[in-house]
Amino acid sequence: MVEAVFFDVGSTLIRPCPSVAETMARAAAERGHALTVRDFELHMPAMDAYYEAEYLRDGDFWCSHEGSTAIWLDQYRYVCHLAGIGHDAEGMAAAVNEAYRHAASWEVYADVAGCLRALKERGLALGVVSNWDAELEDLLRDLRLLPYFDTVVSSAAVGYRKPNPVMFDLACEQLGVRPGACAHVGDRPDADGDGAAAAGIRPVIIDRHGAEPDCPYDRVETLADIPSVL
């Protein structure tokens, strides 16, 4: 019997809105640069690739607030150099990072509230286990998601990052539940799937765009399916 369900945050519960390209274009206009959203969209795949390379090389930047802030800033600086405004990379990166510190720049997926309510109605404990900076709890509060959760474990706050099973061990300890009575929902088979499995927790991967057909774990395309698969 499942007693508790943990959730990742980014690409699981929320997404940037406006997009990073839109936010960068707005910041560029405010700083006097004649660049469009499309100018930045061209470099989003390179930004994603940069992050993946850094994550695979050494994802321990998620283990501190300073490191998790730095990876965001590094990505925005990189895009600025690619877009030809490297001379203003510092100012641009700071402006974009500041925007994403606030709830107004994030959107909760439409399937989130219904899923969380359904699980709560079943009497399940809910928690967050996410690679994020130390301001995660404040962001969830501003997005009106915090009341659903009985614990929030962010990597920067505890000094560990997924897939380290310690993240999940801490969440189980805080809720007073056995790992075998828990499930974890996230978008990355490596961080979320492997990390949860290593802790003895059942992983469920949310694959909104069909990008993980070879995922070895249970997979859903919408959080609306979570109550029925548990």
XYZ file of C-alpha atoms in Angstrom:
230
model
C 0.000 0.000 0.000
C 1.306 3.425 -0.945
C 1.359 5.813 2.014
C 3.277 8.745 0.553
C 4.077 10.239 -2.843
C 7.011 12.530 -3.564
C 7.255 14.906 -6.517
C 10.031 16.585 -8.433
C 9.349 20.248 -9.296
C 10.814 21.519 -12.582
C 9.124 19.977 -15.670
C 6.976 17.923 -13.291
C 4.890 20.479 -11.398
C 5.939 23.763 -13.004
C 7.601 25.241 -16.089
C 9.049 28.662 -16.974
C 6.357 31.045 -18.221
C 7.301 33.236 -20.036
C 9.840 30.908 -21.610
C 13.540 31.533 -21.096
C 13.791 32.912 -24.644
C 10.900 35.304 -24.005
C 12.344 36.434 -20.682
C 15.759 36.990 -22.222
C 14.240 38.977 -25.105
C 12.374 41.184 -22.657
C 15.514 41.751 -20.583
C 17.468 42.506 -23.760
C 14.937 45.111 -24.872
C 15.039 46.755 -21.453
C 18.840 46.887 -21.687
C 18.878 48.369 -25.193
C 19.655 45.296 -27.296
C 17.827 44.845 -30.624
C 17.183 41.102 -30.273
C 13.926 39.199 -30.673
C 12.503 36.116 -28.996
C 13.488 34.137 -32.075
C 17.092 35.301 -31.722
C 17.188 33.620 -28.319
C 15.075 30.592 -29.258
C 17.776 29.602 -31.730
C 20.149 29.046 -28.816
C 17.847 27.170 -26.421
C 19.030 23.717 -27.619
C 22.625 24.785 -26.989
C 21.675 26.034 -23.524
C 19.997 22.711 -22.728
C 23.038 20.823 -24.000
C 25.308 22.993 -21.858
C 23.281 22.140 -18.763
C 23.256 18.421 -19.523
C 27.013 18.399 -20.023
C 27.596 20.223 -16.735
C 25.139 17.977 -14.912
C 26.799 14.810 -16.167
C 30.271 16.188 -15.499
C 29.536 17.236 -11.916
C 25.962 17.911 -10.841
C 27.042 18.833 -7.329
C 26.291 22.475 -8.072
C 22.761 21.552 -6.909
C 24.117 20.836 -3.422
C 24.373 24.490 -2.371
C 22.362 27.637 -2.887
C 25.400 29.363 -4.385
C 26.064 26.527 -6.808
C 22.449 26.174 -7.898
C 22.270 29.906 -8.546
C 25.543 29.775 -10.468
C 24.325 27.120 -12.928
C 21.352 29.300 -13.899
C 23.598 32.329 -14.347
C 26.119 30.319 -16.376
C 23.418 29.167 -18.783
C 22.130 32.702 -19.362
C 25.668 34.037 -19.855
C 26.343 31.304 -22.383
C 23.251 32.216 -24.415
C 24.236 35.893 -24.341
C 27.615 35.075 -25.848
C 25.976 32.956 -28.540
C 23.519 35.764 -29.297
C 26.303 38.319 -29.719
C 25.807 40.331 -26.539
C 28.571 38.788 -24.490
C 29.658 42.262 -23.402
C 26.435 42.468 -21.348
C 26.312 38.830 -20.261
C 26.626 39.635 -16.556
C 23.818 42.180 -16.500
C 21.551 40.066 -18.672
C 22.121 36.925 -16.603
C 21.359 38.779 -13.381
C 18.132 40.215 -14.820
C 16.871 36.864 -16.102
C 17.813 35.052 -12.903
C 15.969 37.647 -10.848
C 12.828 37.127 -12.926
C 12.799 33.394 -12.210
C 13.129 33.939 -8.476
C 9.477 35.009 -8.522
C 6.293 33.011 -8.992
C 5.090 35.335 -11.774
C 7.678 33.740 -14.103
C 6.478 30.173 -13.503
C 3.369 28.279 -14.555
C 1.831 25.327 -12.742
C 0.884 22.591 -15.199
C -2.871 22.213 -15.626
C -2.857 18.605 -14.388
C -1.140 19.335 -11.067
C -3.939 20.521 -8.772
C -6.303 17.696 -9.691
C -3.617 15.078 -9.114
C -2.576 16.481 -5.744
C -6.171 16.830 -4.566
C -6.981 13.255 -5.561
C -3.985 11.900 -3.665
C -4.790 13.986 -0.611
C -8.378 12.729 -0.650
C -6.979 9.194 -0.469
C -5.210 10.158 2.741
C -1.708 10.010 1.291
C 1.147 12.125 2.576
C 2.781 14.263 -0.118
C 6.287 15.643 -0.372
C 8.695 17.386 -2.708
C 12.169 16.018 -3.492
C 13.860 18.310 -5.988
C 17.227 19.514 -7.215
C 16.621 23.217 -6.605
C 17.982 26.227 -4.794
C 17.235 27.043 -1.166
C 14.290 29.279 -2.072
C 12.132 26.404 -3.315
C 9.727 26.433 -0.385
C 9.070 30.155 -0.847
C 8.417 29.632 -4.564
C 5.961 26.812 -3.891
C 4.192 28.995 -1.341
C 3.850 31.857 -3.823
C 2.528 29.413 -6.440
C -0.055 28.208 -3.872
C 1.263 24.672 -4.008
C 2.920 24.495 -0.588
C -0.274 23.595 1.353
C -0.480 20.287 -0.515
C 2.903 19.117 0.769
C 3.877 17.735 4.139
C 7.609 18.119 3.514
C 9.893 19.869 1.028
C 13.426 18.568 0.469
C 15.512 20.747 -1.847
C 19.050 19.774 -2.749
C 20.578 23.138 -1.893
C 18.987 23.112 1.559
C 20.209 19.633 2.549
C 23.547 19.447 0.712
C 22.729 16.392 -1.405
C 21.276 16.089 -4.895
C 19.367 13.443 -6.807
C 20.099 10.694 -7.711
C 21.736 10.401 -4.282
C 19.235 8.296 -2.309
C 19.932 10.380 0.804
C 17.484 12.957 -0.610
C 14.719 10.360 -0.513
C 15.813 8.921 2.828
C 15.446 12.363 4.378
C 11.963 12.800 2.929
C 10.861 9.406 4.261
C 12.308 10.195 7.673
C 10.513 13.524 7.828
C 7.182 11.875 6.995
C 7.772 8.809 9.144
C 7.147 6.381 6.274
C 8.988 3.339 4.936
C 10.563 3.697 1.476
C 8.678 0.613 0.309
C 5.410 2.427 0.999
C 6.357 5.412 -1.162
C 6.361 6.469 -4.817
C 8.239 9.312 -6.473
C 7.109 11.191 -9.581
C 9.656 13.081 -11.687
C 10.685 13.765 -15.263
C 14.255 12.383 -15.333
C 14.859 8.620 -15.421
C 18.390 9.204 -14.109
C 17.893 11.655 -11.253
C 14.308 10.768 -10.337
C 14.074 7.155 -11.450
C 17.508 5.880 -10.430
C 17.560 7.947 -7.248
C 14.168 6.770 -6.037
C 14.893 3.142 -6.950
C 18.195 3.253 -5.048
C 16.267 4.362 -1.968
C 13.751 1.532 -2.325
C 11.008 3.855 -3.575
C 8.847 3.158 -6.622
C 9.681 5.606 -9.441
C 7.073 6.955 -11.862
C 8.352 9.082 -14.752
C 6.190 11.899 -16.121
C 6.987 12.004 -19.834
C 4.832 14.840 -21.151
C 6.328 14.856 -24.643
C 7.084 11.191 -25.270
C 10.810 11.776 -24.983
C 11.589 8.703 -22.834
C 10.205 5.670 -24.721
C 12.970 3.418 -23.366
C 12.498 4.432 -19.744
C 12.822 1.330 -17.519
C 10.343 2.698 -14.980
C 6.580 3.191 -14.970
C 5.802 6.096 -17.283
C 2.803 8.430 -17.630
C 2.127 11.324 -19.990
C -0.012 13.325 -17.563
C -0.217 13.630 -13.790
C -3.931 12.905 -14.119
C -2.893 9.244 -14.479
C -0.917 9.122 -11.229
C -3.818 8.204 -8.887
C -4.750 5.239 -11.092
C -1.215 3.818 -11.433
C -0.414 3.831 -7.722
